[in-house]
Amino acid sequence: MSETKQYPVLKHIVNVIKNAIADSKVEEQSQSVSIIKDGNDSIHIKQLFDSTEDIATIFITDKKEILFSEDLLETLQDIADSAKGDAALKKLLQATTIIVNDLTIETDFIFQAVKESFNELSDSYEFIKTTDKNIEELAAQFKFGDNRFDIKLKNESDIIRIEAQVNDAVTPKVKKIIEADVVKIEQGLTKMFKEDK
């Protein structure tokens, strides 16, 4: 049985994850697909290229959020640093975009920070669910007391945009509080993630 020759970027990322998760096993399904099994859970990893065949995107499906619980998102964000002594691989990794559960890693970090920011501003805020994810954008539902509202988050290259969509049934006073808090969070996170780079 011949061994599958996987793309170097995929193979490297799979090895980094496998080595970080004790007792995990790797199943190489093809040149561009691997599955890391951790007990009954699995992480599906697929590599695709852009139209030039030069720039890779790694799509990771991790339904049980193993990467998050194992603190591997930061490792993946700085994956090029792990290619010690291999300049060619390091260059490929620097050009690679990693998408975890339909979001870039930075957008995922930003969304975690949004949730933490709401909690820091008031105990009245509660995250309900994510309703849509699309690489650098997401939509989610929150509550402020008994009042539900939606946010749309967009991670742009130089700014983070957060828009609140507050139901008409919410009182003007509460609506004003939510909208002011969203502006504070948007400005704070733009400063943290974009201006300090």
Tab-separated table of C-alpha atoms in Angstrom:
chain	number	residue	atom	x	y	z
A	1	MET	CA	0.000	0.000	0.000
A	2	SER	CA	1.573	3.279	-1.093
A	3	GLU	CA	1.555	6.254	1.245
A	4	THR	CA	-0.402	9.330	0.178
A	5	LYS	CA	1.908	12.232	-0.644
A	6	GLN	CA	0.155	15.169	0.945
A	7	TYR	CA	0.727	18.846	0.279
A	8	PRO	CA	3.551	20.120	2.554
A	9	VAL	CA	1.395	22.866	4.138
A	10	LEU	CA	-1.402	20.413	4.964
A	11	LYS	CA	1.020	17.797	6.282
A	12	HIS	CA	2.781	20.340	8.501
A	13	ILE	CA	-0.451	21.738	9.967
A	14	VAL	CA	-1.808	18.225	10.593
A	15	ASN	CA	1.436	17.238	12.363
A	16	VAL	CA	1.375	20.356	14.568
A	17	ILE	CA	-2.219	19.611	15.637
A	18	LYS	CA	-1.605	15.867	16.058
A	19	ASN	CA	1.483	16.441	18.211
A	20	ALA	CA	-0.468	18.837	20.444
A	21	ILE	CA	-3.393	16.455	21.054
A	22	ALA	CA	-2.301	13.409	23.074
A	23	ASP	CA	-3.235	9.999	21.628
A	24	SER	CA	-4.733	11.457	18.446
A	25	LYS	CA	-4.437	9.550	15.171
A	26	VAL	CA	-4.250	10.816	11.592
A	27	GLU	CA	-6.093	9.363	8.635
A	28	GLU	CA	-4.755	10.703	5.322
A	29	GLN	CA	-7.692	10.478	2.934
A	30	SER	CA	-6.074	12.097	-0.106
A	31	GLN	CA	-3.370	14.521	-1.180
A	32	SER	CA	-5.527	17.379	0.132
A	33	VAL	CA	-7.586	15.863	3.002
A	34	SER	CA	-6.685	14.527	6.458
A	35	ILE	CA	-8.784	13.635	9.460
A	36	ILE	CA	-7.366	13.814	12.980
A	37	LYS	CA	-9.204	11.472	15.322
A	38	ASP	CA	-9.274	12.202	19.038
A	39	GLY	CA	-11.286	9.458	20.708
A	40	ASN	CA	-14.776	9.632	19.193
A	41	ASP	CA	-14.243	13.185	17.936
A	42	SER	CA	-12.535	14.239	14.749
A	43	ILE	CA	-11.087	17.299	13.056
A	44	HIS	CA	-11.462	17.406	9.270
A	45	ILE	CA	-8.696	19.325	7.449
A	46	LYS	CA	-8.741	20.128	3.728
A	47	GLN	CA	-6.364	22.182	1.577
A	48	LEU	CA	-7.580	24.092	-1.472
A	49	PHE	CA	-5.701	26.466	-3.773
A	50	ASP	CA	-6.660	29.772	-5.352
A	51	SER	CA	-6.920	30.042	-9.143
A	52	THR	CA	-3.158	30.601	-9.471
A	53	GLU	CA	-2.474	27.313	-7.633
A	54	ASP	CA	0.042	29.252	-5.513
A	55	ILE	CA	-1.845	30.349	-2.411
A	56	ALA	CA	-3.357	27.698	-0.193
A	57	THR	CA	-6.363	27.903	2.066
A	58	ILE	CA	-6.763	25.336	4.817
A	59	PHE	CA	-10.354	24.590	5.817
A	60	ILE	CA	-10.704	22.989	9.245
A	61	THR	CA	-14.001	21.585	10.486
A	62	ASP	CA	-13.854	21.105	14.234
A	63	LYS	CA	-17.436	20.625	15.432
A	64	LYS	CA	-16.430	19.840	19.036
A	65	GLU	CA	-14.072	22.871	19.136
A	66	ILE	CA	-11.116	20.701	20.157
A	67	LEU	CA	-8.678	23.296	18.781
A	68	PHE	CA	-10.210	25.958	21.025
A	69	SER	CA	-10.223	23.760	24.136
A	70	GLU	CA	-6.614	22.679	23.486
A	71	ASP	CA	-5.505	26.334	23.007
A	72	LEU	CA	-4.345	25.610	19.463
A	73	LEU	CA	-5.854	28.609	17.661
A	74	GLU	CA	-2.909	30.870	18.529
A	75	THR	CA	-0.493	28.145	17.414
A	76	LEU	CA	-2.335	27.960	14.086
A	77	GLN	CA	-2.405	31.745	13.743
A	78	ASP	CA	1.403	31.799	14.089
A	79	ILE	CA	1.890	28.519	12.178
A	80	ALA	CA	4.728	29.904	10.027
A	81	ASP	CA	6.864	30.204	13.197
A	82	SER	CA	6.761	26.419	13.594
A	83	ALA	CA	8.587	25.789	10.280
A	84	LYS	CA	12.013	26.066	11.847
A	85	GLY	CA	14.889	25.652	9.420
A	86	ASP	CA	12.662	25.255	6.353
A	87	ALA	CA	12.482	28.637	4.604
A	88	ALA	CA	10.400	27.337	1.676
A	89	LEU	CA	7.751	25.819	3.949
A	90	LYS	CA	7.746	28.935	6.149
A	91	LYS	CA	7.049	31.093	3.071
A	92	LEU	CA	4.181	28.796	2.007
A	93	LEU	CA	2.707	28.875	5.523
A	94	GLN	CA	2.908	32.693	5.669
A	95	ALA	CA	0.813	32.871	2.487
A	96	THR	CA	-1.726	30.316	3.737
A	97	THR	CA	-5.131	31.331	5.092
A	98	ILE	CA	-6.541	29.026	7.756
A	99	ILE	CA	-10.333	28.891	8.108
A	100	VAL	CA	-11.680	27.150	11.236
A	101	ASN	CA	-15.415	26.399	11.303
A	102	ASP	CA	-16.056	28.933	8.489
A	103	LEU	CA	-14.081	31.821	10.088
A	104	THR	CA	-10.495	33.007	9.841
A	105	ILE	CA	-8.657	32.544	13.122
A	106	GLU	CA	-8.383	36.309	13.654
A	107	THR	CA	-12.143	36.733	13.123
A	108	ASP	CA	-12.764	33.921	15.623
A	109	PHE	CA	-10.508	35.693	18.170
A	110	ILE	CA	-12.331	38.972	17.506
A	111	PHE	CA	-15.706	37.313	18.074
A	112	GLN	CA	-14.489	35.767	21.369
A	113	ALA	CA	-13.364	39.294	22.345
A	114	VAL	CA	-16.800	40.712	21.391
A	115	LYS	CA	-18.495	38.242	23.740
A	116	GLU	CA	-16.026	39.023	26.545
A	117	SER	CA	-16.477	42.777	25.962
A	118	PHE	CA	-20.258	42.540	26.308
A	119	ASN	CA	-19.803	40.567	29.559
A	120	GLU	CA	-17.357	43.160	30.906
A	121	LEU	CA	-19.742	46.025	30.108
A	122	SER	CA	-22.758	44.474	31.840
A	123	ASP	CA	-23.987	41.225	33.392
A	124	SER	CA	-27.239	41.884	31.510
A	125	TYR	CA	-25.665	40.804	28.190
A	126	GLU	CA	-25.983	37.182	27.167
A	127	PHE	CA	-24.743	35.486	23.999
A	128	ILE	CA	-27.451	33.305	22.430
A	129	LYS	CA	-26.076	31.851	19.196
A	130	THR	CA	-24.134	32.464	16.018
A	131	THR	CA	-26.532	32.619	13.093
A	132	ASP	CA	-24.149	32.982	10.140
A	133	LYS	CA	-20.409	32.636	9.471
A	134	ASN	CA	-18.568	33.562	6.310
A	135	ILE	CA	-14.743	33.709	6.643
A	136	GLU	CA	-14.323	37.369	7.745
A	137	GLU	CA	-17.970	38.055	8.688
A	138	LEU	CA	-20.504	36.680	11.100
A	139	ALA	CA	-23.931	37.337	12.526
A	140	ALA	CA	-24.960	36.475	16.071
A	141	GLN	CA	-27.823	36.913	18.495
A	142	PHE	CA	-27.466	38.387	21.968
A	143	LYS	CA	-29.798	39.402	24.780
A	144	PHE	CA	-29.703	42.469	26.986
A	145	GLY	CA	-31.972	41.529	29.860
A	146	ASP	CA	-35.091	40.265	28.074
A	147	ASN	CA	-34.334	42.197	24.881
A	148	ARG	CA	-32.924	40.283	21.944
A	149	PHE	CA	-30.736	41.916	19.327
A	150	ASP	CA	-28.508	40.832	16.455
A	151	ILE	CA	-25.017	41.915	15.624
A	152	LYS	CA	-23.172	41.755	12.339
A	153	LEU	CA	-19.408	41.647	12.646
A	154	LYS	CA	-17.081	42.322	9.723
A	155	ASN	CA	-13.323	41.897	10.043
A	156	GLU	CA	-11.783	44.217	7.445
A	157	SER	CA	-8.059	44.679	6.842
A	158	ASP	CA	-7.772	47.909	8.849
A	159	ILE	CA	-10.971	48.111	10.908
A	160	ILE	CA	-13.523	45.963	12.710
A	161	ARG	CA	-17.136	46.835	11.978
A	162	ILE	CA	-19.902	45.811	14.369
A	163	GLU	CA	-23.477	46.738	13.642
A	164	ALA	CA	-26.347	46.185	16.073
A	165	GLN	CA	-29.815	45.416	14.789
A	166	VAL	CA	-32.199	46.093	17.641
A	167	ASN	CA	-35.827	45.004	17.451
A	168	ASP	CA	-38.427	47.811	17.246
A	169	ALA	CA	-40.101	46.441	20.379
A	170	VAL	CA	-37.052	47.397	22.477
A	171	THR	CA	-37.484	50.677	24.367
A	172	PRO	CA	-35.537	53.669	22.990
A	173	LYS	CA	-33.527	53.894	26.239
A	174	VAL	CA	-32.350	50.247	26.033
A	175	LYS	CA	-31.718	50.570	22.295
A	176	LYS	CA	-29.482	53.574	22.965
A	177	ILE	CA	-27.484	51.623	25.612
A	178	ILE	CA	-26.955	48.647	23.278
A	179	GLU	CA	-25.935	50.849	20.338
A	180	ALA	CA	-23.504	52.887	22.497
A	181	ASP	CA	-21.943	49.693	23.886
A	182	VAL	CA	-21.532	48.271	20.378
A	183	VAL	CA	-19.687	51.444	19.295
A	184	LYS	CA	-17.399	51.169	22.371
A	185	ILE	CA	-16.647	47.508	21.589
A	186	GLU	CA	-16.058	48.239	17.888
A	187	GLN	CA	-13.593	51.034	18.695
A	188	GLY	CA	-11.826	49.064	21.435
A	189	LEU	CA	-11.364	45.951	19.319
A	190	THR	CA	-10.247	47.913	16.249
A	191	LYS	CA	-7.577	49.504	18.438
A	192	MET	CA	-6.583	46.136	19.901
A	193	PHE	CA	-6.528	44.041	16.716
A	194	LYS	CA	-5.765	46.559	13.964
A	195	GLU	CA	-3.879	49.604	15.258
A	196	ASP	CA	-1.374	47.783	17.451
A	197	LYS	CA	-0.038	45.657	14.590
